[in-house]
Coordinates of C-alpha atoms in Angstrom, one line a residue:
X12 CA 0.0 0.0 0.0
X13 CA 0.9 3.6 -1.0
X14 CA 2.2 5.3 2.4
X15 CA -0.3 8.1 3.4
X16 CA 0.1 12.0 3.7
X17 CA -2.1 12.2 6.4
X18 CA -2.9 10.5 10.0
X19 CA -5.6 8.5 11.0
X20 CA -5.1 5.9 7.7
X21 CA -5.9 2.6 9.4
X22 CA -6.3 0.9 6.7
X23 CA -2.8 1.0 5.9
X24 CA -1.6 0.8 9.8
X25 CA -3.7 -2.0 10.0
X26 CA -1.7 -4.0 6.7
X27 CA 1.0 -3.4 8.0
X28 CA 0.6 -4.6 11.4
X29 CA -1.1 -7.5 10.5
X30 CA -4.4 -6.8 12.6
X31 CA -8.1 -5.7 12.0
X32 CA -8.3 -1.4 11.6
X33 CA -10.1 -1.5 15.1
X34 CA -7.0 -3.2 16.7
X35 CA -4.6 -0.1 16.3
X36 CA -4.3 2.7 19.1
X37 CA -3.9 5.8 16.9
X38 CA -1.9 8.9 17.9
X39 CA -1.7 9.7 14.1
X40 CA -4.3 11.7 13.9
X41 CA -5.0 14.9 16.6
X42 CA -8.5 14.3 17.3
X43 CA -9.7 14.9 21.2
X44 CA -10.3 11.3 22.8
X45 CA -13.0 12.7 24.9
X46 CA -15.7 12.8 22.2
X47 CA -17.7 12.7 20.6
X48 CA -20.0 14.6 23.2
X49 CA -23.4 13.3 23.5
X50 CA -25.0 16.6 22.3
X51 CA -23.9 15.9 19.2
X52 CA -24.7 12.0 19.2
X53 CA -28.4 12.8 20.6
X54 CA -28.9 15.8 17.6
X55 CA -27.7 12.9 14.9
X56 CA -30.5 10.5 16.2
X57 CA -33.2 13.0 16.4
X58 CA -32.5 14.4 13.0
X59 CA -32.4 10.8 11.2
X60 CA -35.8 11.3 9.8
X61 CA -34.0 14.5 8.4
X62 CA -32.3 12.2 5.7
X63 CA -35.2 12.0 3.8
X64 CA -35.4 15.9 2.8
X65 CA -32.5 17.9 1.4
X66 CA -30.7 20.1 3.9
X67 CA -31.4 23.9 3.9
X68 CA -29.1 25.5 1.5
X69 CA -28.8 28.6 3.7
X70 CA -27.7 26.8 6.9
X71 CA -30.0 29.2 8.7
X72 CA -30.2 27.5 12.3
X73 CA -26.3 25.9 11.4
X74 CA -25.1 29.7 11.0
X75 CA -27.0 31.1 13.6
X76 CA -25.1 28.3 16.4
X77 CA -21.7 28.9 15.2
X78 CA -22.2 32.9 15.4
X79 CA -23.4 32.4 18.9
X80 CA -20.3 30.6 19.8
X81 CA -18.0 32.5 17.8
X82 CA -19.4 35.8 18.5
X83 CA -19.6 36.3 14.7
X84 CA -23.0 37.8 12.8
X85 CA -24.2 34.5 10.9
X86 CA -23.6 36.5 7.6
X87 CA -19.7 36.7 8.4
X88 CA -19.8 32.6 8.5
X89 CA -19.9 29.8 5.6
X90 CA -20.4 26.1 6.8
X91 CA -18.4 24.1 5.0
X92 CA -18.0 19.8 4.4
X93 CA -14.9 20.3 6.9
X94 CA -12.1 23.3 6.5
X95 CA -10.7 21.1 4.0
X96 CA -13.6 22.1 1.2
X97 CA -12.8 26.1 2.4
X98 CA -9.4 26.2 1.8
X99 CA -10.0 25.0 -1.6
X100 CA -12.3 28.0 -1.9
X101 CA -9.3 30.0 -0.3
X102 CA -6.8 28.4 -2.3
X103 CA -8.7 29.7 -5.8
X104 CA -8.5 33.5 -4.2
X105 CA -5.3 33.2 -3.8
X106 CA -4.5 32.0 -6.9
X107 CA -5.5 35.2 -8.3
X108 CA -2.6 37.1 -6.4
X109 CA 0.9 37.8 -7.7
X110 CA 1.8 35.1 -4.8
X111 CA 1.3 33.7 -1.3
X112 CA 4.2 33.4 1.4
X113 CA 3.4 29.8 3.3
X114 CA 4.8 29.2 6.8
X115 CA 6.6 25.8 6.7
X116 CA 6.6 23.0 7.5
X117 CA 2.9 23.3 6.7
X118 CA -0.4 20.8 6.0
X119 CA 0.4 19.2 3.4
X120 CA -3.3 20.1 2.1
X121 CA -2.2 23.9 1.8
X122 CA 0.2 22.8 -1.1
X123 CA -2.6 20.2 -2.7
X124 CA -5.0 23.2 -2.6
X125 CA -2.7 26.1 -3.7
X126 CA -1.2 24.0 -6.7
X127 CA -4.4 23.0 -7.6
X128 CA -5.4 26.2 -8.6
X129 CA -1.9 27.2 -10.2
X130 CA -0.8 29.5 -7.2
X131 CA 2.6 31.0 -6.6
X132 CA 3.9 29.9 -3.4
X133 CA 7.2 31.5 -1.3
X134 CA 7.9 29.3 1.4
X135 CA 8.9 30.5 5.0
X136 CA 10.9 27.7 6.9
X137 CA 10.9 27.8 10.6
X138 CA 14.3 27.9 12.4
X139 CA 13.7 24.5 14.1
X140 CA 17.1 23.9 14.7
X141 CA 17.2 27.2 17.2
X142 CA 14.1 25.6 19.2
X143 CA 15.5 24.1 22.3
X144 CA 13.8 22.8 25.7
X145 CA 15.8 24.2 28.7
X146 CA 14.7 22.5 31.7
X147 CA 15.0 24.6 35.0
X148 CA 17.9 23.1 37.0
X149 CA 18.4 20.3 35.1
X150 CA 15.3 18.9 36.6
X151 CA 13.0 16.5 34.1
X152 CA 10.5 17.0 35.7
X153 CA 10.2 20.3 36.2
X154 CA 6.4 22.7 36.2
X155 CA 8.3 25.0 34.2
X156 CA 10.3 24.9 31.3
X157 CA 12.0 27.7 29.4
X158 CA 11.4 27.8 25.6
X159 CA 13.0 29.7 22.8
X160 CA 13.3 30.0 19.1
X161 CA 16.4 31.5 17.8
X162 CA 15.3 33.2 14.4
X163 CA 11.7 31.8 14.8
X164 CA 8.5 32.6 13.0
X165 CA 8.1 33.3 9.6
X166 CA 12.1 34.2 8.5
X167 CA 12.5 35.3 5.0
X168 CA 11.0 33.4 2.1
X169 CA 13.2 30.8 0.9
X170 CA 13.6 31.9 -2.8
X171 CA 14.5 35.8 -1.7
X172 CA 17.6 34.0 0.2
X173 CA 18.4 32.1 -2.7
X174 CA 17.8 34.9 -5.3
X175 CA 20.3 37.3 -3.2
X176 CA 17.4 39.2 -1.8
X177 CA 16.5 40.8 -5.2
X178 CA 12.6 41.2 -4.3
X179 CA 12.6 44.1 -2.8
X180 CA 12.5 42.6 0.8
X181 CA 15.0 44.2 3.6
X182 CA 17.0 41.5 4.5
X183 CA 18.6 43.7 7.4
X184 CA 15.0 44.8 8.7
X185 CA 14.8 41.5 9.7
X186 CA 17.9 41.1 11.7
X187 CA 17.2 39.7 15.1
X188 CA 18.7 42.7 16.4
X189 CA 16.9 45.7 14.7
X190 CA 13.9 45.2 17.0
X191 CA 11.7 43.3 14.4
X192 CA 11.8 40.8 16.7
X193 CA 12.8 37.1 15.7
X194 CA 12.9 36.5 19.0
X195 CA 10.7 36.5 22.0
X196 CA 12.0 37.8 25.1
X197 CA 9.2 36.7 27.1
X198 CA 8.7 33.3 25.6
X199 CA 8.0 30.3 27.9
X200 CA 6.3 27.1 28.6
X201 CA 3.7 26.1 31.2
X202 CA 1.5 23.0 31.5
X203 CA 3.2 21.9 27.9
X204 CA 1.8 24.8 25.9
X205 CA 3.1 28.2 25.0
X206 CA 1.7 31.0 27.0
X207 CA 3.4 34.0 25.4
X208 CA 0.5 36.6 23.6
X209 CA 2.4 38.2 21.6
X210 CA 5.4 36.1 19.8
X211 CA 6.7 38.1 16.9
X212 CA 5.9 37.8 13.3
X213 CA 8.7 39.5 11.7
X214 CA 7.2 41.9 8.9
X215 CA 9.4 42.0 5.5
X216 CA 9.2 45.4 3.8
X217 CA 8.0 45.8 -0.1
X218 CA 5.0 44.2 0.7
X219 CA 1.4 44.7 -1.2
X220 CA -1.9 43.9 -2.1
X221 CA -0.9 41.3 -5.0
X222 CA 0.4 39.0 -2.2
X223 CA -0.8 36.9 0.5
X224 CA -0.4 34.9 3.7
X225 CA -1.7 31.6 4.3
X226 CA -0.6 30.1 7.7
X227 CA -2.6 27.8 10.9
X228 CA -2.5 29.4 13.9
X229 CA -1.7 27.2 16.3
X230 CA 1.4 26.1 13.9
X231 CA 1.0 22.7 12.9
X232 CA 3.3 20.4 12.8
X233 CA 5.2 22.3 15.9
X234 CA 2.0 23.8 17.8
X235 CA 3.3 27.4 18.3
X236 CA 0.8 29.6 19.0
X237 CA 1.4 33.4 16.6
X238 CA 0.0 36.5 19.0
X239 CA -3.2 38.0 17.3
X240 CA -1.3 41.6 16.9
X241 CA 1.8 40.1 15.4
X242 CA -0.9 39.2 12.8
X243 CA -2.3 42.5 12.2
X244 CA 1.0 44.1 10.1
X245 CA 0.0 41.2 7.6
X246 CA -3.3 42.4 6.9
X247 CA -2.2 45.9 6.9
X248 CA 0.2 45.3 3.8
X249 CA -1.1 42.1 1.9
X250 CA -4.2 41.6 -0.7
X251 CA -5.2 38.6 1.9
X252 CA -4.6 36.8 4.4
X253 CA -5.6 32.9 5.7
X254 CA -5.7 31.9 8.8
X255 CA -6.3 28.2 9.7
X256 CA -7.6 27.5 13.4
X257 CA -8.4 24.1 13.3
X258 CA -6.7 23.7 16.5
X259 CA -7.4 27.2 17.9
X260 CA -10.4 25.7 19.8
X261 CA -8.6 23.7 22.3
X262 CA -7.0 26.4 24.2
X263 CA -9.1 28.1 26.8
X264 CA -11.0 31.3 25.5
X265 CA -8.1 33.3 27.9
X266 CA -5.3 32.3 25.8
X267 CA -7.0 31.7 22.4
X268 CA -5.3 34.2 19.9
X269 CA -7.7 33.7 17.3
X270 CA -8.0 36.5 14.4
X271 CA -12.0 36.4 14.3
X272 CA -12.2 39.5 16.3
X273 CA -10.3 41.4 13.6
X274 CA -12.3 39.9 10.4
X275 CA -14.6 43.1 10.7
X276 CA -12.2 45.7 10.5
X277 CA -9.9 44.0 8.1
X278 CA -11.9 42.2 4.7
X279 CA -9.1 40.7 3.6
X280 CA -9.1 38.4 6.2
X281 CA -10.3 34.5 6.3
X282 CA -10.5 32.2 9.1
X283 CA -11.0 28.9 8.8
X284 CA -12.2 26.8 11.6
X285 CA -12.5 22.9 11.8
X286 CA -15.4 21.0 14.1
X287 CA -14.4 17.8 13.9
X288 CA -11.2 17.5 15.9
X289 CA -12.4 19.4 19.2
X290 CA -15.3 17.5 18.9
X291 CA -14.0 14.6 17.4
X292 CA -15.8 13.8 14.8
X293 CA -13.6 13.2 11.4
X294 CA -16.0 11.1 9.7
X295 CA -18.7 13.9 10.0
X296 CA -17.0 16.5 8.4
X297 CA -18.1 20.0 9.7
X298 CA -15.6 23.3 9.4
X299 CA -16.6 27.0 8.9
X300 CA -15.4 29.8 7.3
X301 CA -15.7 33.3 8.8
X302 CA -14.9 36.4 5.9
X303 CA -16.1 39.1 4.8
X304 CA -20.1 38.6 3.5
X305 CA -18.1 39.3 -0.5
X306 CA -16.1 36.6 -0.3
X307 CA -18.4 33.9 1.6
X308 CA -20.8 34.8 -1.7
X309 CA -18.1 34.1 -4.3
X310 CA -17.3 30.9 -2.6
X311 CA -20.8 29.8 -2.2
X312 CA -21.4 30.4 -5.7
X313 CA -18.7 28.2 -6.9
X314 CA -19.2 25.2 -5.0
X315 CA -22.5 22.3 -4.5
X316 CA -25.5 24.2 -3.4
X317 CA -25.8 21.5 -0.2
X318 CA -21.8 20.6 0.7
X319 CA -22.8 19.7 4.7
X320 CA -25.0 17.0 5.6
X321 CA -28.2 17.3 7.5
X322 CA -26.9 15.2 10.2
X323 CA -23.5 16.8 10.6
X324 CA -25.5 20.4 10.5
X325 CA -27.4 19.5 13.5
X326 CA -24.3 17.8 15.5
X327 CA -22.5 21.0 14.8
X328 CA -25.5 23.3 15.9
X329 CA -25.7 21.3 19.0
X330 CA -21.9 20.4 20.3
X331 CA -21.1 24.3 19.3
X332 CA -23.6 25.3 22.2
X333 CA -22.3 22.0 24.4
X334 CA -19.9 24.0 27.3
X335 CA -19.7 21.2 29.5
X336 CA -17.8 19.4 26.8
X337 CA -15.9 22.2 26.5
X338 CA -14.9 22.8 29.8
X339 CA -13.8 19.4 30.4
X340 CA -11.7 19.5 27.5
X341 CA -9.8 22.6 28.6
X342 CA -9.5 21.5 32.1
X343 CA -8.0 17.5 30.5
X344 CA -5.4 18.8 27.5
X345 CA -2.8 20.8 30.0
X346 CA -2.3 18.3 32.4
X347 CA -2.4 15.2 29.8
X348 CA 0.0 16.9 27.4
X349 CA 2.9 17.9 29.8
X350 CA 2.6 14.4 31.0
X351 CA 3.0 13.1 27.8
X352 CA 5.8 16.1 26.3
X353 CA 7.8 14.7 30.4
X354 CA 7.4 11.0 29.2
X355 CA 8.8 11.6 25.4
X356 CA 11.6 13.9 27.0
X357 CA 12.8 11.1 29.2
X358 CA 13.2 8.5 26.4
X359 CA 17.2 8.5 24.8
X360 CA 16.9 10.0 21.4
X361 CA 13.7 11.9 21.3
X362 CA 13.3 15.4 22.2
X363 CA 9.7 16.7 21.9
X364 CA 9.0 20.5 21.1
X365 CA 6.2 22.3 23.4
X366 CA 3.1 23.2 22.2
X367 CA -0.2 24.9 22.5
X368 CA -2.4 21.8 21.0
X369 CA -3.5 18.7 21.6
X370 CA -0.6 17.3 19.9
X371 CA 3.8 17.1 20.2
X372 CA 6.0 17.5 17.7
X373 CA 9.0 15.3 18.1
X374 CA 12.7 14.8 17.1
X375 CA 14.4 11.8 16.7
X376 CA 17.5 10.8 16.4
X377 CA 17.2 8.2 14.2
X378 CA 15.3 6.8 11.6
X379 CA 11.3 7.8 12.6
X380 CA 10.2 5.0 9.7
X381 CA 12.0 2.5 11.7
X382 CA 10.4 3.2 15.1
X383 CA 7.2 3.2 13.4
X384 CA 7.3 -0.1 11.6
X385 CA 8.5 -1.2 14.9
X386 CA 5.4 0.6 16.8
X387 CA 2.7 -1.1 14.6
X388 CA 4.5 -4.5 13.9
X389 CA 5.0 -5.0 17.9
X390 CA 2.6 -2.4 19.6
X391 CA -0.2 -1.7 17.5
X392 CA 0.5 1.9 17.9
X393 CA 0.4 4.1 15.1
X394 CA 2.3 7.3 15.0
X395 CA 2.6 10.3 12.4
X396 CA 5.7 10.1 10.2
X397 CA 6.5 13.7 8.8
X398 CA 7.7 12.4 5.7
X399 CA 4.6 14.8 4.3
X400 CA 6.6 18.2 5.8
X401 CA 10.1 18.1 3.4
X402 CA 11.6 20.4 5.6
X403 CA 11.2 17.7 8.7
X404 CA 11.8 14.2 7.0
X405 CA 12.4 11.1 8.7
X406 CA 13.5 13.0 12.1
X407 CA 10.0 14.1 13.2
X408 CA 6.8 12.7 14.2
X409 CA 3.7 14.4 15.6
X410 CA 1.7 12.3 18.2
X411 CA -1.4 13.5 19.4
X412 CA -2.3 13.6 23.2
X413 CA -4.9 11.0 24.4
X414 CA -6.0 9.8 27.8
X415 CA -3.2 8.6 30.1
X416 CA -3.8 5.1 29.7
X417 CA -2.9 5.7 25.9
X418 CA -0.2 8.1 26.9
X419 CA 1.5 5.6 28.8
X420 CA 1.0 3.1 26.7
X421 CA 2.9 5.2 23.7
X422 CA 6.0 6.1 25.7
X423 CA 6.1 2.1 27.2
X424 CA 6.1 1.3 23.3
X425 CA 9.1 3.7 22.3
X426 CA 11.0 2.9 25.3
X427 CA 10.8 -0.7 23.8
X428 CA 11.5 -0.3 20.5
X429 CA 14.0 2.4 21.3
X430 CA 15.9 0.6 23.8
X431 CA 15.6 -3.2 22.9
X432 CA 15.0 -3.1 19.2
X433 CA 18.8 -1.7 19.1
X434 CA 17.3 2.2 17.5
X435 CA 19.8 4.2 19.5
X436 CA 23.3 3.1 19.8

């Protein structure tokens, strides 16, 4: 079998492993193991007899949820068959600007969506080799770690550095040194997740309006969490700007950064918001947009007239308004992820980054294929290679946070494979 881009294939974990689909403990895929809630369970069994009518093409009542929990007027929001199907409609704006500067590694769908429509991309790499774990006094164990990022977020694009800088962007503006800050003074980690507002976007100069930004805020693969402000410069400058939240939702309203608040004031601004891994539902497929009213209109006019279900509308409408299940998600994912970022720390040859979702990016020092043959073959665990992210290779892989049985059960498996299968010498 062809080995997949994406998590949660367990078909092919499965074939490999030599065991039934349901067999393998997945940490491929960052979906919440707490769902899915019942709200949205008992809404799919009371709207069965729905099935038998087409859904409303308006999304009226669908709309109308998702502004209450956003805080968003229903105009400013387009359901969509997950945030997959928007960023295709995203994907064809930005097609029709002079280019769009990606933060990598990214999603590997970005690239399927942006070359689909013939879109000039300039990738930013992330200084990953400048992101280090210091742990306070050398303990391992320690409530506090002290995180930094040498030259950080969004450097300048990769074909400006190899062109000699000819596009008209200042290289020396962005100069960790000139106060356009590539690095964050005030930085750190706590309970596993970043906790710094307002971590630095450097801005190059000689942008305009026939250029764009398309980046996920929380950063995935790493999970580093962009300040809303060190947005703002962006949509200042550029034609448009996309911001992907699909994991925004799993940090507490307090420390959320999400850009919604600023869609008003700026209409070249998109968010794109995913419901099914908060609430656990990937099969469902339920995102939303949230854009100006003009853009939401040009999409909808270019896509099926009914692209969510009637059953996935009315889970949606119903786990959106569901803050039990939100709280207990909020109060779980700190506690459970710096258990699991102290386990992967203490194994030889891994060294996991912090992050503010529900998921760990992790270095290896050797081969990542290897320890996850090894995982499925003598574990049944199934983790994400990031073979998908060129710029990572077969040094990464992203796990994503589950309960602490599975937790433990992950880091037992490495430690095996690590120690006894001979990976680290």
């Amino acid at each position: 079998m062809i080995r997949p881009v994406h998590g949660g294939n367990l078909a092919w974990a499965a074939a490999l492993a030599g065991c039934p689909p349901s067999a393998i403990l997945d940490f491929s895929a960052s979906i919440s193991p707490l769902g899915p809630p019942e709200s949205a369970l008992a809404a799919i069994q009371a709207h069965l007899s729905s099935l038998t009518a087409y859904p409303d093409p308006d999304y009226g009542e669908l709309r109308t949820a998702l502004g209450e929990a956003l805080n968003v007027d229903p105009d400013w929001i387009l359901p969509g068959n997950g945030s997959a199907e928007l960023l295709t409609w995203a994907a064809w704006d930005l097609s029709k600007l002079e280019a769009t500067y990606l933060v990598t590694p990214a999603f590997g769908d970005y690239w399927r969506a942006l070359s689909a429509f013939g879109a000039q991309v300039l990738d930013c790499p992330l200084d990953l080799t400048s992101c280090t774990i210091v742990k306070n006094g050398q303990d391992a164990h320690s409530t506090r770690d002290e995180f930094s990022c040498g030259t950080g977020i969004l450097p300048v694009p990769k074909q400006v550095i190899e062109n000699g800088g000819t596009s008209g962007l200042d290289l020396k503006s962005l100069d960790a040194g000139t106060g356009n800050g590539l690095v964050s003074d005030d930085l750190s980690v706590s309970n596993g997740s970043l906790v710094s507002p307002s971590f630095p976007l450097p801005v190059p100069l000689a942008l305009g309006a026939d250029r764009a930004l398309l980046l996920n805020n929380p950063h995935n693969p790493t999970g580093l969490l962009f300040g809303r402000e060190a947005i703002r410069p962006y949509l200042e400058q550029l034609g448009m700007v996309v911001v992907d939240e699909a994991f925004m939702d799993f940090l507490p309203p307090a420390e959320q950064q999400s850009s919604i608040a600023l869609v008003e004031e700026f209409p070249n601004l998109v968010i794109l918001r995913s419901l099914t891994k908060f609430y656990s539902l990937p099969g469902l497929r339920m995102g939303c947009a949230i854009a100006h009213p003009d853009i939401l209109r040009r999409w909808q006019l270019l896509r099926d007239p009914w692209p969510v279900n009637a059953l996935a509308a009315a889970a949606a409408a119903a786990m959106v308004r569901d803050a039990a299940f939100e709280r207990q998600t909020w109060d779980w994912l700190p506690g459970a992820r710096r258990e699991l970022f102290e386990g992967l720390a203490d194994l030889p040859g891994l060294r996991p980054m912090a992050g503010a979702a529900n998921f760990l990016l992790v270095e290896s020092s050797v081969s990542v294929a290897a320890i996850q043959k090894s995982l499925l073959q003598q574990h049944r665990i199934l983790i994400r290679d990031c073979l998908s992210f060129p710029e990572l290779g077969d040094r990464f892989f992203r796990v994503a946070v589950r309960d602490r049985a599975d937790n433990l059960r992950l880091i037992a498996g490495l430690a095996d494979v690590i120690r006894n299968g001979n990976l680290i010498t």
